Short mmCIF file of C-alpha atoms in Angstrom, two decimals:
data_model
loop_
_atom_site.label_atom_id
_atom_site.label_comp_id
_atom_site.label_asym_id
_atom_site.label_seq_id
_atom_site.Cartn_x
_atom_site.Cartn_y
_atom_site.Cartn_z
CA MET A 1 1.81 10.29 12.03
CA SER A 2 1.13 8.39 15.29
CA GLY A 3 -0.53 9.65 18.08
CA GLN A 4 -2.90 9.61 21.21
CA SER A 5 -6.74 11.22 21.47
CA ALA A 6 -8.48 13.92 22.54
CA THR A 7 -8.25 15.74 26.27
CA VAL A 8 -9.83 13.90 29.05
CA TYR A 9 -12.02 16.58 31.26
CA GLY A 10 -13.07 13.91 33.77
CA ARG A 11 -13.28 10.30 34.55
CA ILE A 12 -15.78 8.24 36.50
CA THR A 13 -15.52 4.96 38.12
CA PHE A 14 -17.91 2.63 40.07
CA GLU A 15 -18.61 -0.79 41.32
CA PHE A 16 -21.33 -2.48 41.07
CA GLU A 17 -23.36 -6.38 40.99
CA THR A 18 -26.51 -7.60 39.82
CA LEU A 19 -28.35 -10.57 41.20
CA CYS A 20 -31.16 -11.55 38.67
CA SER A 21 -33.77 -14.23 38.60
CA ALA A 22 -35.18 -12.99 35.63
CA ASP A 23 -34.39 -10.85 32.45
CA CYS A 24 -33.17 -7.67 34.55
CA GLU A 25 -31.16 -4.96 33.05
CA LEU A 26 -28.81 -2.24 34.42
CA TYR A 27 -28.73 1.00 32.76
CA PHE A 28 -25.78 3.74 32.62
CA MET A 29 -26.64 6.93 31.35
CA MET A 30 -25.40 10.57 31.00
CA ASP A 31 -26.96 14.22 30.44
CA VAL A 32 -24.97 16.60 28.75
CA ASN A 33 -25.65 19.98 29.43
CA ARG A 34 -29.05 19.03 30.48
CA LYS A 35 -30.87 18.61 26.91
CA SER A 36 -30.91 14.75 26.66
CA THR A 37 -30.41 11.05 28.41
CA THR A 38 -28.32 8.76 26.40
CA VAL A 39 -27.13 5.34 27.52
CA VAL A 40 -23.43 4.78 28.04
CA GLU A 41 -23.56 1.41 28.80
CA SER A 42 -26.17 -1.56 29.85
CA TRP A 43 -25.75 -4.86 31.76
CA SER A 44 -28.15 -7.70 31.50
CA LYS A 45 -29.08 -10.23 33.71
CA SER A 46 -26.52 -11.14 36.73
CA GLN A 47 -23.30 -9.83 36.85
CA SER A 48 -20.55 -10.51 39.10
CA LYS A 49 -18.48 -7.54 41.20
CA ARG A 50 -16.63 -5.42 38.59
CA SER A 51 -15.61 -2.19 38.14
CA TYR A 52 -16.76 0.04 34.92
CA SER A 53 -14.69 3.57 34.04
CA HIS A 54 -16.41 6.21 31.47
CA VAL A 55 -14.09 9.01 30.36
CA MET A 56 -15.88 12.38 29.36
CA THR A 57 -13.86 14.15 26.77
CA LYS A 58 -16.14 16.88 26.05
CA ASN A 59 -15.92 20.22 28.22
CA ALA A 60 -19.61 20.39 29.56
CA SER A 61 -21.52 19.93 32.64
CA VAL A 62 -22.60 16.41 32.36
CA SER A 63 -25.19 14.96 34.94
CA TYR A 64 -24.57 10.59 34.96
CA THR A 65 -27.69 8.34 36.83
CA TRP A 66 -28.19 4.69 37.06
CA ALA A 67 -31.62 2.82 36.37
CA PHE A 68 -32.42 -0.93 36.97
CA GLN A 69 -35.16 -2.81 35.61
CA ARG A 70 -36.07 -6.35 37.00
CA THR A 71 -38.08 -6.92 34.03
CA ASN A 72 -39.33 -5.83 30.65
CA GLN A 73 -42.28 -8.09 30.75
CA PRO A 74 -45.26 -6.12 31.95
CA SER A 75 -47.32 -7.31 35.04
CA GLU A 76 -49.57 -6.04 37.49
CA THR A 77 -48.01 -7.22 40.43
CA ARG A 78 -44.53 -6.92 41.81
CA ARG A 79 -42.25 -9.87 40.78
CA TYR A 80 -38.58 -10.50 41.30
CA VAL A 81 -38.35 -8.29 44.33
CA ASN A 82 -35.12 -9.90 45.57
CA ASP A 83 -33.34 -8.94 42.05
CA VAL A 84 -31.27 -6.06 43.23
CA ALA A 85 -28.36 -4.17 41.72
CA ARG A 86 -25.38 -2.28 44.46
CA ILE A 87 -23.14 0.13 43.56
CA PHE A 88 -20.50 -0.23 46.10
CA SER A 89 -18.34 2.80 44.93
CA VAL A 90 -18.40 6.03 42.57
CA THR A 91 -15.41 7.78 41.90
CA VAL A 92 -15.65 11.11 39.73
CA SER A 93 -12.44 13.38 39.03
CA ASN A 94 -13.42 17.32 38.31
CA ALA A 95 -17.09 17.01 39.46
CA VAL A 96 -18.69 20.62 40.50
CA ASP A 97 -18.45 21.74 43.44
CA GLY A 98 -16.55 18.36 44.96
CA VAL A 99 -14.47 17.71 47.56
CA SER A 100 -10.66 17.03 46.99
CA SER A 101 -9.68 13.55 47.39
CA ARG A 102 -5.89 13.92 46.97
CA CYS A 103 -3.51 16.65 46.44
CA ARG A 104 -1.98 17.17 42.82
CA ALA A 105 1.24 19.14 42.07
CA CYS A 106 0.65 22.59 40.31
CA ALA A 107 2.89 25.00 38.38
CA VAL A 108 4.56 27.68 40.25
CA SER A 109 4.69 30.78 37.88
CA SER A 110 7.98 32.14 37.21
CA ARG A 111 6.82 35.97 37.71
CA PRO A 112 5.95 37.49 40.95
CA SER A 113 1.84 37.92 41.37
CA SER A 114 -0.31 39.64 43.73
CA SER A 115 -2.99 36.90 43.76
CA SER A 116 -3.17 34.70 47.34
CA SER A 117 -2.20 31.51 45.20
CA PRO A 118 1.16 30.61 43.72
CA CYS A 119 -0.24 28.23 41.17
CA VAL A 120 -0.93 28.87 37.47
CA PRO A 121 -2.65 26.72 34.88
CA CYS A 122 -0.11 25.64 32.20
CA PRO A 123 -1.12 26.50 28.47
CA PRO A 124 -2.13 24.06 25.96
CA GLY A 125 1.10 22.25 25.07
CA HIS A 126 2.62 22.46 28.43
CA TYR A 127 4.08 20.41 31.06
CA ILE A 128 4.85 20.83 34.77
CA HIS A 129 8.80 20.06 34.82
CA PRO A 130 9.54 18.08 37.91
CA ASP A 131 12.92 20.01 38.83
CA THR A 132 11.63 23.61 38.13
CA SER A 133 7.85 23.20 38.86
CA GLN A 134 7.27 25.56 36.37
CA CYS A 135 5.64 25.39 32.88
CA THR A 136 7.42 24.03 29.89
CA GLN A 137 6.52 23.65 26.22
CA CYS A 138 6.50 20.40 24.67
CA PRO A 139 8.95 19.86 22.13
CA PRO A 140 8.17 20.16 18.36
CA ASN A 141 6.35 17.29 16.93
CA THR A 142 4.95 15.49 19.99
CA TYR A 143 1.95 16.22 21.80
CA LEU A 144 0.93 15.92 25.56
CA SER A 145 -0.65 12.83 26.87
CA PRO A 146 -3.56 13.45 29.02
CA THR A 147 -2.70 9.89 31.21
CA ALA A 148 1.11 10.04 31.14
CA PRO A 149 2.87 10.69 34.24
CA ARG A 150 3.84 14.23 35.09
CA GLY A 151 7.10 14.89 33.51
CA PRO A 152 8.53 14.96 30.05
CA THR A 153 7.48 11.86 29.46
CA ARG A 154 3.89 13.12 29.06
CA ALA A 155 5.31 14.36 25.54
CA ARG A 156 4.87 11.46 23.19
CA PRO A 157 5.94 11.83 19.69
CA ALA A 158 3.57 13.40 16.91
CA GLY A 159 1.19 16.77 17.25
CA PRO A 160 -0.45 19.80 16.02
CA PRO A 161 1.10 23.26 16.36
CA ASP A 162 -0.94 23.09 20.41
CA HIS A 163 0.79 19.86 21.28
CA SER A 164 -2.71 18.72 22.63
CA LEU A 165 -3.86 16.50 20.11
CA CYS A 166 -2.42 14.34 17.34
CA PHE A 167 -3.88 13.84 13.77
CA SER A 168 -2.14 13.05 10.20
CA ASP A 169 -0.99 15.79 8.15
CA CYS A 170 -2.26 13.56 5.06
CA ARG A 171 0.78 12.81 3.54
CA PHE A 172 2.67 9.45 4.35
CA THR A 173 5.99 8.03 2.23
CA HIS A 174 6.44 4.22 1.78
CA SER A 175 10.17 2.69 0.76
CA GLU A 176 10.31 -0.35 -0.78
CA GLY A 177 13.71 -1.27 -2.24
CA ASN A 178 14.73 1.23 -4.56
CA LEU A 179 11.38 2.68 -4.63
CA THR A 180 9.88 5.23 -2.94
CA ARG A 181 6.42 6.26 -2.97
CA THR A 182 4.38 9.53 -1.74
CA TYR A 183 1.18 9.65 -0.65
CA ASP A 184 -0.93 13.11 -0.97
CA LEU A 185 -4.29 12.49 1.09
CA GLY A 186 -5.34 15.97 1.44
CA ALA A 187 -8.26 15.70 -0.77
CA LEU A 188 -9.81 13.07 1.48
CA ARG A 189 -9.18 15.79 4.43
CA PRO A 190 -12.69 16.45 4.49
CA VAL A 191 -15.10 14.09 6.50
CA GLY A 192 -16.29 10.97 4.48
CA VAL A 193 -19.70 10.05 4.88
CA LEU A 194 -20.84 6.29 4.43
CA MET A 195 -24.62 5.11 5.31
CA ASN A 196 -25.41 1.57 4.81
CA GLY A 197 -28.26 -0.83 5.10
CA PRO A 198 -31.40 -0.96 4.99
CA SER A 199 -31.51 -2.80 8.15
CA PHE A 200 -35.18 -3.37 9.85
CA THR A 201 -36.27 -3.81 13.85
CA SER A 202 -38.28 -6.69 14.90
CA LYS A 203 -41.36 -4.71 14.45
CA GLY A 204 -40.13 -4.17 10.54
CA THR A 205 -39.15 -0.20 11.39
CA LYS A 206 -36.03 0.28 8.65
CA TYR A 207 -32.90 2.27 10.11
CA TYR A 208 -29.71 3.62 8.65
CA HIS A 209 -26.47 3.10 10.15
CA LEU A 210 -24.47 6.30 8.80
CA TYR A 211 -20.48 6.79 9.49
CA ASN A 212 -18.71 9.92 9.65
CA ILE A 213 -14.87 9.40 9.03
CA SER A 214 -12.22 12.23 9.94
CA LEU A 215 -9.58 10.78 8.16
CA CYS A 216 -7.06 13.33 8.82
CA GLY A 217 -8.71 14.90 12.21
CA GLY A 218 -7.99 18.40 11.18
CA GLN A 219 -11.90 18.85 10.66
CA MET A 220 -13.42 16.05 13.56
CA ALA A 221 -16.45 13.99 12.36
CA GLU A 222 -19.70 14.82 13.87
CA CYS A 223 -22.71 12.64 14.66
CA LYS A 224 -26.02 14.42 16.01
CA ASP A 225 -28.89 12.73 17.81
CA ASN A 226 -32.29 14.79 17.59
CA VAL A 227 -34.32 12.27 18.83
CA THR A 228 -35.33 14.14 21.97
CA ASP A 229 -35.42 17.65 20.66
CA LEU A 230 -37.28 16.41 17.74
CA SER A 231 -40.90 18.53 18.53
CA LEU A 232 -38.47 21.52 19.41
CA TYR A 233 -36.78 21.01 15.87
CA GLU A 234 -40.06 21.19 14.21
CA SER A 235 -41.73 24.15 16.25
CA GLN A 236 -38.52 26.04 15.21
CA SER A 237 -38.62 25.50 11.49
CA GLY A 238 -35.46 23.56 11.66
CA LYS A 239 -33.19 25.02 14.12
CA GLN A 240 -31.72 22.01 16.06
CA GLU A 241 -30.51 24.17 18.85
CA GLY A 242 -31.52 21.22 21.71
CA SER A 243 -29.63 18.55 19.32
CA THR A 244 -26.68 16.59 21.06
CA SER A 245 -23.92 15.65 19.47
CA VAL A 246 -20.47 13.76 19.47
CA LYS A 247 -16.99 14.75 17.80
CA ALA A 248 -14.56 12.05 17.01
CA PHE A 249 -12.41 11.01 14.49
CA ILE A 250 -15.08 8.36 13.74
CA CYS A 251 -18.55 8.13 15.23
CA GLN A 252 -21.87 6.36 14.29
CA SER A 253 -25.54 7.55 14.74
CA THR A 254 -28.58 5.07 13.43
CA ILE A 255 -31.23 6.76 11.28
CA ILE A 256 -34.48 6.27 10.82
CA PRO A 257 -36.18 7.90 7.50
CA ALA A 258 -38.46 10.05 8.09
CA SER A 259 -41.14 8.41 5.61
CA GLY A 260 -41.25 5.09 7.88
CA ARG A 261 -42.29 7.35 10.79
CA GLY A 262 -44.68 10.04 9.45
CA LEU A 263 -42.31 12.82 10.43
CA HIS A 264 -40.78 15.63 8.46
CA THR A 265 -37.22 15.06 9.20
CA SER A 266 -35.10 11.73 9.67
CA LEU A 267 -34.71 10.52 13.12
CA SER A 268 -31.14 10.49 14.36
CA SER A 269 -29.78 8.62 17.51
CA GLN A 270 -27.44 6.51 19.90
CA SER A 271 -24.57 8.69 18.39
CA ILE A 272 -21.33 6.64 19.42
CA THR A 273 -17.58 7.13 18.87
CA LEU A 274 -16.16 4.62 17.48
CA ALA A 275 -12.44 6.47 17.34
CA ASP A 276 -11.28 9.13 19.03
CA THR A 277 -7.43 8.08 18.98
CA PHE A 278 -5.29 8.32 16.30
CA MET A 279 -2.46 5.86 16.11
CA GLY A 280 -0.96 5.54 13.17
CA ALA A 281 -0.83 5.32 8.99
CA THR A 282 1.38 2.31 7.88
CA VAL A 283 1.34 -0.39 4.87
CA GLU A 284 1.74 -3.09 7.69
CA ASN A 285 -1.18 -5.03 8.75
CA THR A 286 -0.49 -4.54 12.59
CA LEU A 287 -0.21 -1.26 14.71
CA ASP A 288 -0.27 -1.34 18.45
CA ASP A 289 -2.34 -4.69 19.06
CA ILE A 290 -4.61 -3.48 16.23
CA THR A 291 -5.07 -5.52 12.99
CA ALA A 292 -6.25 -5.01 9.65
CA GLN A 293 -7.80 -8.16 7.66
CA PRO A 294 -7.37 -7.53 3.98
CA GLU A 295 -9.48 -10.88 3.25
CA LEU A 296 -12.27 -9.00 4.43
CA PHE A 297 -12.36 -7.07 0.98
CA PRO A 298 -11.60 -7.88 -2.81
CA GLU A 299 -7.91 -8.17 -3.73
CA ALA A 300 -6.84 -4.71 -4.81
CA SER A 301 -6.84 -5.04 -9.17
CA LYS A 302 -3.78 -2.72 -9.28
CA LYS A 303 -0.28 -3.10 -8.36
CA VAL A 304 -0.01 -0.56 -5.23
CA THR A 305 -0.09 -1.02 -1.46
CA ASP A 306 -2.99 -0.23 0.35
CA VAL A 307 -2.33 2.57 3.22
CA ASN A 308 -3.87 1.31 6.65
CA PHE A 309 -4.82 4.28 9.10
CA PHE A 310 -5.46 2.83 12.56
CA TYR A 311 -7.85 4.43 15.47
CA ARG A 312 -9.14 3.38 18.73
CA SER A 313 -11.34 4.50 21.08
CA LEU A 314 -10.37 5.50 24.88
CA GLU A 315 -14.28 4.44 26.23
CA ALA A 316 -14.49 0.51 27.19
CA THR A 317 -17.46 -1.34 27.02
CA SER A 318 -18.31 -4.49 28.81
CA SER A 319 -17.84 -6.26 25.20
CA CYS A 320 -15.19 -4.38 24.32
CA ALA A 321 -12.85 -4.21 27.40
CA ALA A 322 -10.00 -2.34 25.41
CA GLY A 323 -12.10 0.08 23.92
CA ARG A 324 -13.58 0.16 20.14
CA ARG A 325 -10.74 0.13 17.11
CA VAL A 326 -11.23 1.17 13.78
CA VAL A 327 -9.01 0.33 10.43
CA VAL A 328 -9.27 2.64 7.09
CA ARG A 329 -8.23 0.85 4.39
CA LEU A 330 -6.92 3.26 1.74
CA ARG A 331 -6.90 1.70 -2.06
CA CYS A 332 -5.43 3.57 -4.69
CA ASP A 333 -8.24 3.51 -7.60
CA PRO A 334 -7.48 6.21 -10.77
CA ASP A 335 -11.09 5.37 -12.12
CA LYS A 336 -12.80 6.44 -8.81
CA SER A 337 -13.51 10.21 -8.27
CA VAL A 338 -11.34 12.32 -5.73
CA THR A 339 -13.82 11.95 -2.57
CA GLY A 340 -13.82 8.05 -3.88
CA GLU A 341 -16.19 5.24 -2.31
CA ILE A 342 -16.37 3.93 1.00
CA SER A 343 -17.66 0.26 1.75
CA VAL A 344 -17.74 -2.01 4.67
CA PRO A 345 -17.20 -6.04 4.19
CA SER A 346 -19.75 -7.99 2.37
CA ARG A 347 -19.52 -10.44 5.22
CA CYS A 348 -20.03 -7.73 8.21
CA PRO A 349 -22.86 -5.16 6.81
CA ALA A 350 -22.37 -3.39 10.00
CA GLY A 351 -18.90 -2.84 9.55
CA THR A 352 -17.61 -4.88 11.99
CA CYS A 353 -17.64 -8.97 12.61
CA ASP A 354 -17.29 -8.90 16.70
CA GLY A 355 -19.05 -5.55 17.81
CA CYS A 356 -15.36 -4.18 18.45
CA THR A 357 -13.12 -3.67 15.59
CA PHE A 358 -14.62 -2.04 12.67
CA HIS A 359 -13.19 -2.11 9.05
CA PHE A 360 -13.65 0.57 6.22
CA LEU A 361 -12.31 0.26 2.52
CA TRP A 362 -12.14 3.63 0.90
CA GLN A 363 -11.16 3.78 -2.72
CA SER A 364 -10.22 6.82 -4.14
CA SER A 365 -7.67 8.41 -6.94
CA ALA A 366 -6.58 10.66 -4.47
CA ALA A 367 -5.11 7.40 -2.16
CA CYS A 368 -2.80 6.98 -5.51
CA PRO A 369 0.53 8.15 -4.84
CA VAL A 370 2.28 11.14 -6.29
CA CYS A 371 4.01 10.70 -9.43
CA SER A 372 7.57 10.63 -9.81
CA PRO A 373 10.37 10.15 -13.09
CA GLN A 374 9.82 6.46 -12.15
CA ASP A 375 6.62 6.50 -13.28
CA TYR A 376 7.12 7.45 -16.94
CA HIS A 377 9.67 6.62 -19.42
CA ARG A 378 11.17 7.96 -22.77
CA ILE A 379 11.04 6.87 -26.73
CA GLU A 380 13.56 7.88 -29.02
CA GLY A 381 11.89 8.64 -32.68
CA ALA A 382 14.14 8.23 -36.02
CA CYS A 383 17.22 10.57 -36.72
CA LYS A 384 16.05 12.69 -39.59
CA GLY A 385 17.42 15.36 -41.20
CA GLY A 386 19.95 15.42 -38.15
CA GLN A 387 17.54 16.11 -35.53
CA GLN A 388 15.84 12.75 -33.20
CA ASP A 389 12.39 13.51 -31.51
CA MET A 390 12.26 12.48 -27.74
CA LEU A 391 8.96 11.54 -26.44
CA TYR A 392 7.68 10.94 -22.76
CA VAL A 393 4.67 8.45 -21.94
CA TRP A 394 3.48 6.82 -18.53
CA MET A 395 4.48 3.50 -17.18
CA GLU A 396 0.81 1.24 -18.16
CA PRO A 397 -0.97 1.13 -16.11
CA ARG A 398 -0.64 4.20 -14.72
CA VAL A 399 -1.03 4.48 -10.78
CA CYS A 400 -0.08 7.88 -10.07
CA VAL A 401 -1.76 11.11 -9.41
CA GLY A 402 -0.68 14.94 -9.55
CA GLY A 403 3.14 14.90 -8.74
CA ALA A 404 6.15 15.01 -11.61
CA ALA A 405 4.11 16.38 -14.72
CA LEU A 406 4.74 14.59 -18.27
CA PRO A 407 7.65 16.03 -19.86
CA GLN A 408 7.12 17.65 -23.17
CA LYS A 409 8.26 16.01 -26.52
CA LYS A 410 11.82 17.52 -27.42
CA SER A 411 14.08 17.30 -30.40
CA VAL A 412 17.79 16.93 -30.02
CA PRO A 413 20.53 16.83 -32.80
CA CYS A 414 22.09 13.43 -33.98
CA GLU A 415 23.85 11.88 -36.64
CA SER A 416 22.20 10.40 -39.57
CA LEU A 417 23.09 6.52 -40.36
CA ASP A 418 21.87 6.75 -43.75
CA SER A 419 24.92 7.88 -45.04
CA TRP A 420 26.42 4.96 -43.29
CA ILE A 421 24.34 2.86 -44.56
CA GLU A 422 25.12 3.82 -48.46
CA LEU A 423 28.71 3.90 -47.60
CA GLY A 424 28.41 0.26 -46.27
CA ALA A 425 26.30 -0.82 -48.92
CA ILE A 426 28.72 0.23 -51.37
CA LEU A 427 32.04 -1.36 -49.92
CA GLY A 428 29.50 -4.54 -49.62
CA ALA A 429 29.37 -4.37 -53.50
CA LEU A 430 32.69 -3.33 -53.98
CA SER A 431 34.15 -6.71 -51.79
CA ALA A 432 31.39 -8.52 -53.79
CA VAL A 433 32.79 -7.74 -57.24
CA LEU A 434 36.22 -8.16 -55.92
CA LEU A 435 35.27 -11.78 -54.79
CA VAL A 436 34.32 -12.66 -57.61
CA SER A 437 36.85 -11.18 -59.79
CA LEU A 438 39.11 -13.47 -57.54
CA THR A 439 37.24 -16.14 -58.14
CA CYS A 440 36.74 -16.36 -61.91
CA TYR A 441 40.86 -15.63 -62.06
CA PHE A 442 41.78 -18.32 -59.99
CA TRP A 443 39.60 -20.29 -61.96
CA LYS A 444 40.55 -19.75 -65.02
CA LYS A 445 44.31 -19.76 -63.94
CA ASN A 446 43.58 -23.53 -62.47
CA LYS A 447 41.74 -24.40 -65.76
CA ARG A 448 45.01 -23.34 -67.58
CA LEU A 449 47.38 -25.30 -65.24
CA GLU A 450 45.09 -28.35 -65.47
CA TYR A 451 45.10 -28.51 -69.60
CA LYS A 452 48.95 -27.96 -69.18
CA TYR A 453 49.56 -30.84 -66.91
CA SER A 454 47.29 -33.03 -69.41
CA ARG A 455 49.54 -32.08 -72.36
CA LEU A 456 52.38 -32.95 -70.23
CA VAL A 457 51.25 -36.23 -69.36
CA MET A 458 50.04 -37.28 -72.62
CA SER A 459 53.85 -35.97 -74.23
CA ALA A 460 55.45 -38.42 -71.50
CA ASN A 461 53.20 -41.07 -72.40
CA LYS A 462 54.56 -41.37 -75.84
CA GLU A 463 57.98 -41.23 -74.92
CA CYS A 464 57.78 -44.28 -72.93
CA GLU A 465 55.91 -46.68 -75.62
CA LEU A 466 57.91 -49.61 -76.90
CA PRO A 467 57.06 -52.38 -79.49
CA GLY A 468 55.67 -55.36 -78.40
CA ALA A 469 57.58 -58.53 -77.69
CA ASP A 470 57.09 -61.31 -80.35
CA SER A 471 56.67 -64.18 -77.54
CA CYS A 472 57.42 -64.19 -74.44
CA ALA A 473 57.68 -67.95 -74.51
CA VAL A 474 60.80 -69.92 -74.39
CA MET A 475 61.39 -71.60 -77.69
CA GLU A 476 62.26 -74.98 -78.03
CA GLY A 477 65.84 -75.76 -77.90
CA GLU A 478 66.08 -72.89 -75.39
CA THR A 479 67.02 -73.25 -72.08
CA GLU A 480 66.29 -71.20 -69.07
CA VAL A 481 68.58 -68.90 -67.87
CA GLU A 482 69.87 -68.58 -63.86
CA PRO A 483 67.94 -66.30 -62.14
CA GLU A 484 71.16 -63.99 -61.68
CA ASP A 485 71.12 -63.66 -65.13
CA GLU A 486 67.44 -62.20 -65.74
CA VAL A 487 66.84 -58.74 -66.80
CA LEU A 488 64.26 -57.21 -65.39
CA TYR A 489 62.30 -53.87 -67.31
CA SER A 490 60.75 -51.54 -65.21
CA LYS A 491 58.75 -48.25 -66.36
CA PRO A 492 59.79 -45.24 -64.70
CA SER A 493 57.74 -43.26 -61.69
CA LEU A 494 55.32 -40.36 -62.89
CA ILE A 495 57.47 -38.61 -60.17
CA ARG A 496 60.96 -39.01 -62.22
CA LYS A 497 58.98 -38.19 -65.56
CA LEU A 498 57.96 -35.02 -64.37
CA LYS A 499 61.40 -34.09 -62.46
CA SER A 500 63.36 -35.17 -65.88
CA LEU A 501 61.15 -32.51 -67.90
CA ALA A 502 61.95 -30.14 -65.28
CA THR A 503 65.24 -30.35 -65.78
CA LYS A 504 65.16 -30.93 -69.32
CA VAL A 505 67.14 -33.93 -69.52
CA LEU A 506 65.21 -37.17 -71.52
CA PRO A 507 65.32 -40.32 -69.10
CA SER A 508 66.15 -43.60 -70.72
CA ASN A 509 63.00 -45.43 -71.88
CA TYR A 510 63.38 -48.12 -69.35
CA THR A 511 65.69 -49.05 -66.62
CA VAL A 512 67.70 -51.95 -65.86
CA ILE A 513 67.93 -53.64 -62.45
CA ILE A 514 70.18 -56.81 -62.13
#
């Protein structure tokens, strides 16, 4: 989807200079098929020696004229007689009844002919092979560049079946990560029209700028002039046989409404070509030194990348040495119609901020990518009666059109979870009952053991009781015994008591420690 322009039928190049002391102006004009004269370019005030070239892209009879005006101020006397315009040289190619200025290679026919000249013209889409000097067809998906050197290098990538012009097929594919988007712009193939304004002249006359845009190029945009032939138009009941027109990818006309001039029809004049060359389409903002400026337009609300179509014009002007350039920005908007809406930047109502690069925003539902399985997801319903419903819905927000259709609702066999839930509930209840029963059993058993233990302790305490002593003091007349003759009494420990009970051996009431 990259390419070059229409066929170049002729070229005129001239060198000139102007020496002025006032507001002089030099006009370069052309007349196509002797119908009307239009200004191609003009230069005001003094101009140093320079060269200007104009390309003729229409197969018609054309005459060129120059006009020099010393001043636009009316006067009864001649003034500024020393102001001059000098044309040093004029070079014209493909002139009628002209003389040859150089030799050019010709194609030799492969079949013998009775004609006096062995040279034959090459059909469209063929080039002269440098080795065989015969016409050779361009390879597939290439076009023939009119300005490239002779040979296979003239065949450039892309091109329609006749290999003479390149335009888009209105399909675009963009890959980002694992996601691939395909755009089908066929609905935008017809010529789009934009009329902006109104604007007003210094005298208050209202006028509009009319833009015709052929996005893909299958049907070229056409802008017509009817200013010169307006009387002919009215006399022939609307048949504009004398009007002139330009055809290109993008063209511009100046429209003066009929209401503002008291006429029966609107005036269309100053039709110019803005783009006769399709350079390519991409999501990037730069292509072949042409830069799109996304900041000129409002930010897109949808999460879909804009697609930029880049164009240029072969015709250079005094202000645009590299020719005019055009960027058409396509933006997906599902809420718009198929034909959509074309707009220009709010800060540049004429469509251009510098006079050389034009920017257009085309919002349309047809600029949305084609739908694919990645644009919808599946919702699984509950399993009822051994069947489960599968429902498909679009991802929100939906930013695709056409393409894959949304699958129909369907049912698939499934295993119900209700029986498993009931079984789990029963098992859970049984486990709870069993746990409670075991808890009660061990609690009762523990209580019984505690009771037995307490009875055992009580019985052991009764057996270990002794009669109380009358007195522990030393009576008069008694002497203290020696420490080694002292008898110590102590009670047996609880562990020993339990051990003796376990072995059914009754321990002595007291243990004597000597």
